[in-house]
Every structure is written in C-alpha cells, then in structure tokens.
Tab-separated table of C-alpha atoms in Angstrom:
chain	number	residue	atom	x	y	z
A	875	MET	CA	14.538	13.498	-38.421
A	876	GLN	CA	15.531	16.120	-35.885
A	877	ASP	CA	18.757	18.034	-36.095
A	878	LYS	CA	19.813	16.999	-32.557
A	879	ALA	CA	19.234	13.330	-33.091
A	880	PHE	CA	22.966	12.828	-33.805
A	881	LYS	CA	26.226	13.949	-32.067
A	882	ILE	CA	29.075	14.804	-34.370
A	883	ILE	CA	32.808	15.172	-33.687
A	884	LYS	CA	34.326	18.494	-34.639
A	885	SER	CA	38.033	18.830	-35.890
A	886	SER	CA	38.816	20.073	-32.391
A	887	GLY	CA	37.626	16.845	-30.882
A	888	GLU	CA	34.575	18.532	-29.359
A	889	LYS	CA	31.084	16.911	-29.582
A	890	ALA	CA	28.305	18.955	-31.090
A	891	ASP	CA	24.689	18.555	-32.245
A	892	PHE	CA	24.438	17.868	-35.932
A	893	SER	CA	22.743	20.906	-37.718
A	894	ILE	CA	20.936	20.380	-40.997
A	895	SER	CA	20.554	24.150	-41.348
A	896	LYS	CA	24.398	24.625	-41.094
A	897	LEU	CA	24.997	21.942	-43.698
A	898	ARG	CA	22.342	23.503	-45.938
A	899	SER	CA	23.861	26.991	-45.559
A	900	SER	CA	27.373	25.729	-46.464
A	901	LEU	CA	26.013	24.015	-49.541
A	902	PHE	CA	24.153	27.107	-50.705
A	903	ARG	CA	27.421	29.127	-50.392
A	904	SER	CA	28.903	26.884	-52.975
A	905	GLY	CA	26.428	28.228	-55.514
A	906	ALA	CA	24.346	24.997	-55.670
A	907	ASP	CA	20.684	25.352	-56.521
A	908	GLU	CA	17.976	24.403	-54.078
A	909	LEU	CA	17.146	20.942	-55.747
A	910	THR	CA	20.868	19.961	-55.501
A	911	VAL	CA	21.121	21.135	-51.920
A	912	ASP	CA	17.967	19.209	-50.917
A	913	ARG	CA	19.179	16.081	-52.643
A	914	ILE	CA	22.674	16.141	-50.929
A	915	VAL	CA	21.196	17.006	-47.548
A	916	ASN	CA	18.844	13.998	-47.745
A	917	VAL	CA	21.651	11.652	-48.724
A	918	VAL	CA	24.051	12.883	-45.945
A	919	ARG	CA	21.201	12.848	-43.333
A	920	ASP	CA	20.403	9.212	-44.224
A	921	GLU	CA	24.087	8.169	-43.793
A	922	LEU	CA	24.526	9.868	-40.308
A	923	TYR	CA	25.550	7.778	-37.298
A	924	GLN	CA	26.452	8.673	-33.701
A	925	GLY	CA	30.000	10.088	-33.416
A	926	ILE	CA	30.508	10.817	-37.154
A	927	SER	CA	33.207	13.418	-37.724
A	928	THR	CA	32.606	16.741	-39.451
A	929	LYS	CA	35.379	15.731	-41.862
A	930	GLU	CA	33.384	12.629	-42.928
A	931	ILE	CA	30.253	14.816	-43.437
A	932	TYR	CA	32.336	17.284	-45.467
A	933	ASN	CA	33.885	14.608	-47.670
A	934	ARG	CA	30.595	13.105	-48.445
A	935	ALA	CA	28.992	16.451	-49.270
A	936	PHE	CA	32.043	17.397	-51.412
A	937	SER	CA	31.858	14.159	-53.290
A	938	LEU	CA	28.221	14.667	-54.122
A	939	LEU	CA	28.813	18.249	-55.149
A	940	LYS	CA	31.619	17.245	-57.450
A	941	LYS	CA	29.467	14.665	-59.156
A	942	SER	CA	26.734	17.378	-59.667
A	943	LYS	CA	29.038	20.265	-60.830
A	944	SER	CA	32.730	20.752	-60.247
A	945	ILE	CA	32.401	24.450	-59.629
A	946	TYR	CA	30.158	23.812	-56.661
A	947	ALA	CA	32.770	21.455	-55.237
A	948	SER	CA	35.577	23.989	-55.769
A	949	LYS	CA	33.706	26.725	-53.844
A	950	TYR	CA	32.578	24.375	-51.167
A	951	LYS	CA	36.279	23.383	-50.456
A	952	LEU	CA	37.433	26.946	-50.050
A	953	LYS	CA	38.288	26.566	-46.429
A	954	SER	CA	40.430	23.481	-46.811
A	955	ALA	CA	41.968	24.947	-49.990
A	956	ILE	CA	43.348	27.835	-47.903
A	957	TYR	CA	45.046	25.219	-45.616
A	958	GLU	CA	46.514	23.705	-48.817
A	959	LEU	CA	48.483	26.923	-49.285
A	960	GLY	CA	50.921	25.735	-46.507
A	961	PRO	CA	53.056	24.499	-44.996
A	962	THR	CA	55.536	27.463	-45.089
A	963	GLY	CA	52.871	30.230	-44.930
A	964	PHE	CA	54.563	32.159	-47.720
A	965	PRO	CA	51.863	31.229	-50.323
A	966	PHE	CA	49.296	32.555	-47.895
A	967	GLU	CA	51.127	35.886	-47.663
A	968	LYS	CA	51.196	35.930	-51.485
A	969	PHE	CA	47.530	35.088	-51.517
A	970	ILE	CA	46.649	37.978	-49.120
A	971	GLY	CA	48.838	40.333	-51.146
A	972	SER	CA	47.004	39.278	-54.307
A	973	LEU	CA	43.623	39.859	-52.650
A	974	MET	CA	44.753	43.428	-51.744
A	975	GLU	CA	46.206	44.001	-55.223
A	976	TYR	CA	43.015	43.059	-56.927
A	977	SER	CA	41.136	45.337	-54.562
A	978	GLY	CA	43.061	48.259	-55.906
A	979	TYR	CA	45.961	48.613	-53.466
A	980	GLU	CA	49.707	49.022	-54.331
A	981	VAL	CA	51.191	45.987	-52.667
A	982	GLU	CA	54.544	44.760	-51.519
A	983	VAL	CA	55.107	41.242	-49.988
A	984	GLY	CA	58.029	40.350	-47.765
A	985	SER	CA	59.617	43.807	-47.343
A	986	ILE	CA	61.988	44.894	-44.570
A	987	LEU	CA	61.016	48.116	-42.693
A	988	GLN	CA	63.356	49.751	-40.116
A	989	GLY	CA	61.706	50.385	-36.826
A	990	LYS	CA	62.838	52.899	-34.155
A	991	CYS	CA	64.570	50.021	-32.290
A	992	VAL	CA	65.056	47.175	-34.786
A	993	SER	CA	64.282	46.211	-38.326
A	994	HIS	CA	61.165	44.145	-39.129
A	995	GLU	CA	60.159	41.896	-41.969
A	996	VAL	CA	56.655	42.825	-42.995
A	997	ASP	CA	54.519	40.239	-44.778
A	998	VAL	CA	52.254	42.697	-46.717
A	999	ILE	CA	52.338	46.405	-47.274
A	1000	ALA	CA	49.234	47.852	-48.983
A	1001	ILE	CA	48.598	51.442	-49.984
A	1002	LYS	CA	45.415	53.029	-51.452
A	1003	ASN	CA	43.894	56.525	-51.114
A	1004	GLY	CA	45.784	57.463	-48.014
A	1005	GLN	CA	45.377	54.140	-46.291
A	1006	HIS	CA	48.747	52.619	-45.502
A	1007	ILE	CA	48.497	49.060	-44.216
A	1008	VAL	CA	51.175	47.031	-42.541
A	1009	ALA	CA	49.835	43.435	-42.355
A	1010	GLU	CA	51.258	40.381	-40.557
A	1011	CYS	CA	49.966	37.031	-41.791
A	1012	LYS	CA	49.683	34.062	-39.443
A	1013	PHE	CA	49.207	30.831	-41.275
A	1014	HIS	CA	48.247	27.623	-39.367
A	1015	SER	CA	48.291	24.248	-41.006
A	1016	ASP	CA	46.520	22.630	-38.074
A	1017	LYS	CA	42.785	23.395	-38.061
A	1018	LYS	CA	42.593	23.082	-34.385
A	1019	THR	CA	44.978	26.044	-33.855
A	1020	THR	CA	43.566	29.432	-33.077
A	1021	CYS	CA	45.238	32.868	-32.851
A	1022	ASN	CA	45.339	33.806	-29.238
A	1023	VAL	CA	45.953	37.200	-27.642
A	1024	LYS	CA	49.756	36.699	-27.670
A	1025	VAL	CA	49.696	37.100	-31.565
A	1026	PRO	CA	48.141	40.670	-31.745
A	1027	LEU	CA	50.166	41.569	-28.615
A	1028	TYR	CA	53.433	40.746	-30.346
A	1029	ILE	CA	52.339	42.247	-33.680
A	1030	ASN	CA	51.225	45.501	-32.140
A	1031	SER	CA	54.621	45.978	-30.496
A	1032	ARG	CA	56.278	45.527	-33.942
A	1033	TYR	CA	53.799	47.861	-35.597
A	1034	GLN	CA	54.318	50.581	-32.968
A	1035	ASP	CA	58.067	50.378	-33.400
A	1036	ILE	CA	57.659	50.958	-37.189
A	1037	VAL	CA	55.210	53.844	-36.594
A	1038	SER	CA	57.690	55.413	-34.183
A	1039	GLN	CA	60.410	55.342	-36.941
A	1040	TYR	CA	58.305	56.963	-39.640
A	1041	LYS	CA	56.130	59.213	-37.458
A	1042	ASN	CA	55.275	62.570	-39.164
A	1043	THR	CA	56.590	61.366	-42.531
A	1044	ALA	CA	54.764	60.357	-45.745
A	1045	LYS	CA	55.972	56.775	-45.195
A	1046	CYS	CA	54.244	56.325	-41.915
A	1047	PRO	CA	51.709	53.466	-41.858
A	1048	ASN	CA	48.259	54.173	-40.334
A	1049	GLU	CA	46.783	50.749	-40.060
A	1050	GLY	CA	48.173	47.575	-38.492
A	1051	TRP	CA	46.584	44.310	-39.582
A	1052	VAL	CA	46.673	40.750	-38.302
A	1053	VAL	CA	45.516	38.180	-40.911
A	1054	THR	CA	45.042	34.479	-40.210
A	1055	ASN	CA	43.475	31.523	-41.969
A	1056	THR	CA	42.031	30.126	-38.693
A	1057	ARG	CA	40.110	31.996	-35.947
A	1058	PHE	CA	40.920	34.551	-33.300
A	1059	THR	CA	40.122	33.934	-29.635
A	1060	THR	CA	37.775	36.372	-27.875
A	1061	ASP	CA	40.663	37.911	-25.953
A	1062	ALA	CA	42.635	38.470	-29.210
A	1063	ILE	CA	39.577	40.290	-30.687
A	1064	THR	CA	39.139	42.391	-27.618
A	1065	TYR	CA	42.756	43.351	-27.560
A	1066	GLY	CA	42.741	44.167	-31.218
A	1067	LYS	CA	39.767	46.487	-30.885
A	1068	CYS	CA	41.342	48.121	-27.807
A	1069	VAL	CA	44.707	48.991	-29.499
A	1070	GLY	CA	43.201	49.746	-32.890
A	1071	LEU	CA	44.610	46.710	-34.766
A	1072	TYR	CA	42.440	45.421	-37.690
A	1073	LEU	CA	41.886	41.641	-37.308
A	1074	LEU	CA	41.033	39.574	-40.383
A	1075	SER	CA	40.282	35.844	-40.187
A	1076	TRP	CA	38.269	33.092	-41.965
A	1077	ASP	CA	34.966	34.425	-40.629
A	1078	TYR	CA	35.885	37.689	-38.886
A	1079	PRO	CA	34.852	40.567	-39.118
A	1080	LYS	CA	31.293	39.321	-39.604
A	1081	ASP	CA	30.283	39.373	-43.313
A	1082	ASN	CA	33.765	40.722	-44.269
A	1083	GLY	CA	36.039	37.828	-43.381
A	1084	LEU	CA	38.354	36.097	-45.714
A	1085	LYS	CA	35.657	33.789	-47.062
A	1086	ASP	CA	33.323	36.756	-47.690
A	1087	ARG	CA	36.041	38.802	-49.460
A	1088	ILE	CA	37.058	35.861	-51.670
A	1089	ASP	CA	33.538	35.050	-52.741
A	1090	ARG	CA	32.723	38.707	-53.345
A	1091	LEU	CA	35.777	39.359	-55.451
A	1092	GLY	CA	35.867	35.939	-57.134
A	1093	LEU	CA	39.578	35.609	-56.123
A	1094	TYR	CA	39.890	31.889	-55.349
A	1095	PRO	CA	43.232	30.307	-54.528
A	1096	ILE	CA	44.556	27.839	-57.112
A	1097	THR	CA	44.182	25.107	-54.522
A	1098	VAL	CA	40.366	25.073	-54.859
A	1099	SER	CA	40.648	23.331	-58.219
A	1100	THR	CA	39.192	19.775	-58.280
A	1101	LEU	CA	41.010	18.945	-61.500
A	1102	LEU	CA	44.621	19.910	-60.686
A	1103	THR	CA	46.709	17.291	-58.914
A	1104	ASN	CA	48.570	18.163	-55.695
A	1105	ARG	CA	51.817	18.003	-57.582
A	1106	GLU	CA	50.500	20.469	-60.232
A	1107	LYS	CA	49.180	22.924	-57.455
A	1108	GLN	CA	52.621	22.814	-55.746
A	1109	PHE	CA	54.301	23.572	-58.965
A	1110	LEU	CA	52.082	26.568	-59.622
A	1111	LEU	CA	52.492	27.867	-56.051
A	1112	SER	CA	56.284	27.618	-56.459
A	1113	ARG	CA	55.887	29.854	-59.489
A	1114	ASP	CA	53.964	32.420	-57.487
A	1115	ILE	CA	50.601	31.453	-59.082
A	1116	VAL	CA	48.287	31.599	-56.099
A	1117	LEU	CA	45.050	32.718	-57.665
A	1118	CYS	CA	42.857	30.963	-60.230
A	1119	ARG	CA	42.752	34.349	-62.003
A	1120	GLN	CA	46.459	34.279	-62.437
A	1121	LEU	CA	46.438	30.871	-64.045
A	1122	ALA	CA	43.769	32.113	-66.455
A	1123	ASN	CA	46.211	34.859	-67.499
A	1124	ASP	CA	49.275	32.575	-67.590
A	1125	LYS	CA	47.978	29.473	-69.344
A	1126	PHE	CA	51.433	28.474	-70.492
A	1127	TYR	CA	52.225	27.053	-67.018
A	1128	LEU	CA	49.960	24.096	-67.886
A	1129	ASP	CA	52.110	23.489	-70.924
A	1130	HIS	CA	55.162	23.404	-68.619
A	1131	LEU	CA	53.332	20.682	-66.605
A	1132	GLY	CA	52.690	18.642	-69.657
A	1133	VAL	CA	48.971	18.850	-69.298
A	1134	SER	CA	47.105	17.346	-72.323
A	1135	GLU	CA	45.008	19.605	-74.389
A	1136	THR	CA	41.814	17.808	-73.168
A	1137	ARG	CA	42.665	18.302	-69.546
A	1138	LYS	CA	43.926	21.850	-70.186
A	1139	THR	CA	40.486	22.787	-71.689
A	1140	LYS	CA	38.644	21.321	-68.669
A	1141	ILE	CA	41.004	23.053	-66.083
A	1142	LEU	CA	40.721	26.376	-67.835
A	1143	SER	CA	36.897	25.997	-68.057
A	1144	GLU	CA	36.691	25.277	-64.282
A	1145	ILE	CA	39.003	28.264	-63.518
A	1146	SER	CA	37.038	30.564	-65.764
A	1147	LYS	CA	33.701	29.664	-64.185
A	1148	LEU	CA	35.160	30.308	-60.688
A	1149	CYS	CA	36.511	33.699	-61.637
A	1150	ASN	CA	33.240	34.735	-63.195
A	1151	SER	CA	30.907	33.143	-60.701
A	1152	ASN	CA	29.995	36.357	-58.911
C-alpha cells in the first residue's frame, strides 16, 4: 500500500497525505523495538480510511503501544502530555523551570523585575556560568494555535526594558528567551533571529527543541503517566510536582491520594523506567 493512498485530516483541519514513514518515526521515538513498530504500523495501515483524523491514528497507535509496554505509550504521548499541563500555563512555567534546574541552572519562577520604565513579571530566570536567561513561557491549550511574530515582538520590548534597567551591573540578563509548547510562525523565527531572542518550541531549534531536551534529559512531565488518573495528575500539579523525577523523590504524595500499594508499585515502576530510559 502506498503512503499517498489516503488523505488524513490534521488537527488544524488541513488535509495531508498519510505517511507511513512519519508514523514509524514517531513510534521509534517512544523506544519501541522494530518488531513492535512493524506490528503497530501494519495494524494502523489496515484500519485507514479516507479522511481519518491524525487524532484517530494517534489514539490507535497509543492504545497498541500501551498494550505492548506502558513506557512506550508514555513516551509516545509526550506532546499531548505537555498540553495537559494547562489550562493556566503556570505548571508549564514550572516545568520549564525544572528542565533548566536539572540542566544545572539556578532558577527562579514567577519573579518580578523592575525595568527602566515599568516592572515585569518574569516567568523563568535561569543563571549558569555567566549565562543569565530571562524567559517568557507562552502556553497554548489549543493545538491549532501558533506563536506569531507579535509574541517575540512584545517579549523583546519587555526584555529590552529590563536590560536598560540593569545595564552595566552584575544583575543584567544577557539572553532573552521565548518558550512555547506549540510552534512559531516563520516570521516569529525570523524576527527572533534578527533581534537575538532565543526561541524554543516543541520542535525548534532543530534537534534541540523541547521534545529533544526532554528525551535527552529523561525529564518527563507527570502528565505522561498512563497509570495516574486525571484527578491524581491535577493533585500532583497543584503541589508543584510537574516532573516524574519529582514524584520518584516524593512518593508520599501517592499516600495522600490514597493509592493502593499495588497501584503505587506499578506507578513508581513506570516512573522509574521513564526517568532511566535514556
């Protein structure tokens, strides 16, 4: 069967040609072995029909991965797990702060910095080896939403106001970042490069986007778990437990939730495998 035999509907509503190679690549990123990937690809391919949505394809592949091995399913659902950090956006800020902290930075989340003209609430401040980052996090719960050029335009004006205030002092930041869970438009990327803003999204920069950093560091959000319920995930997020690694270190939260010993063992096993899968 040829890849282009079927038209699929993307989350944006656009039609696209079904690509077996893209499906196969996404399955391999979950850590699944070749035999598992081949089996799932064959099942999904046999169930295709004209106009099937990418969501239906994802759900079917996810279900098959979960039956095979839960850790595969957890890693496969990483993108949707980031969306589950919403809707307020604050857990996403905490998540980005945690990524930076585990990368060796001194981190502050939700600080107020005085600019030359006005004060600014800064989502994440990260400092390491002379690198002083001021990062703004733009979380979108709608997968169709992209970060257009207005976002870096606005953030750059705030960043420059802060730099003007601290210029020639030890507290002066030297990097402005814009971080989003979706994608940047071409104009946004062009503007970011022009003014020197660092842009970080799901898949940008190439090979160093959010998904690459998360996989490389093994720092998965708690929302990737296939064993925790939505209520349990929200409870943990409300206690600032945003990483699987944090839950592994603070197991007592599962006792607060009244999780049985049997489930607790399974959950911690899943979390442990995720944290040590790289």
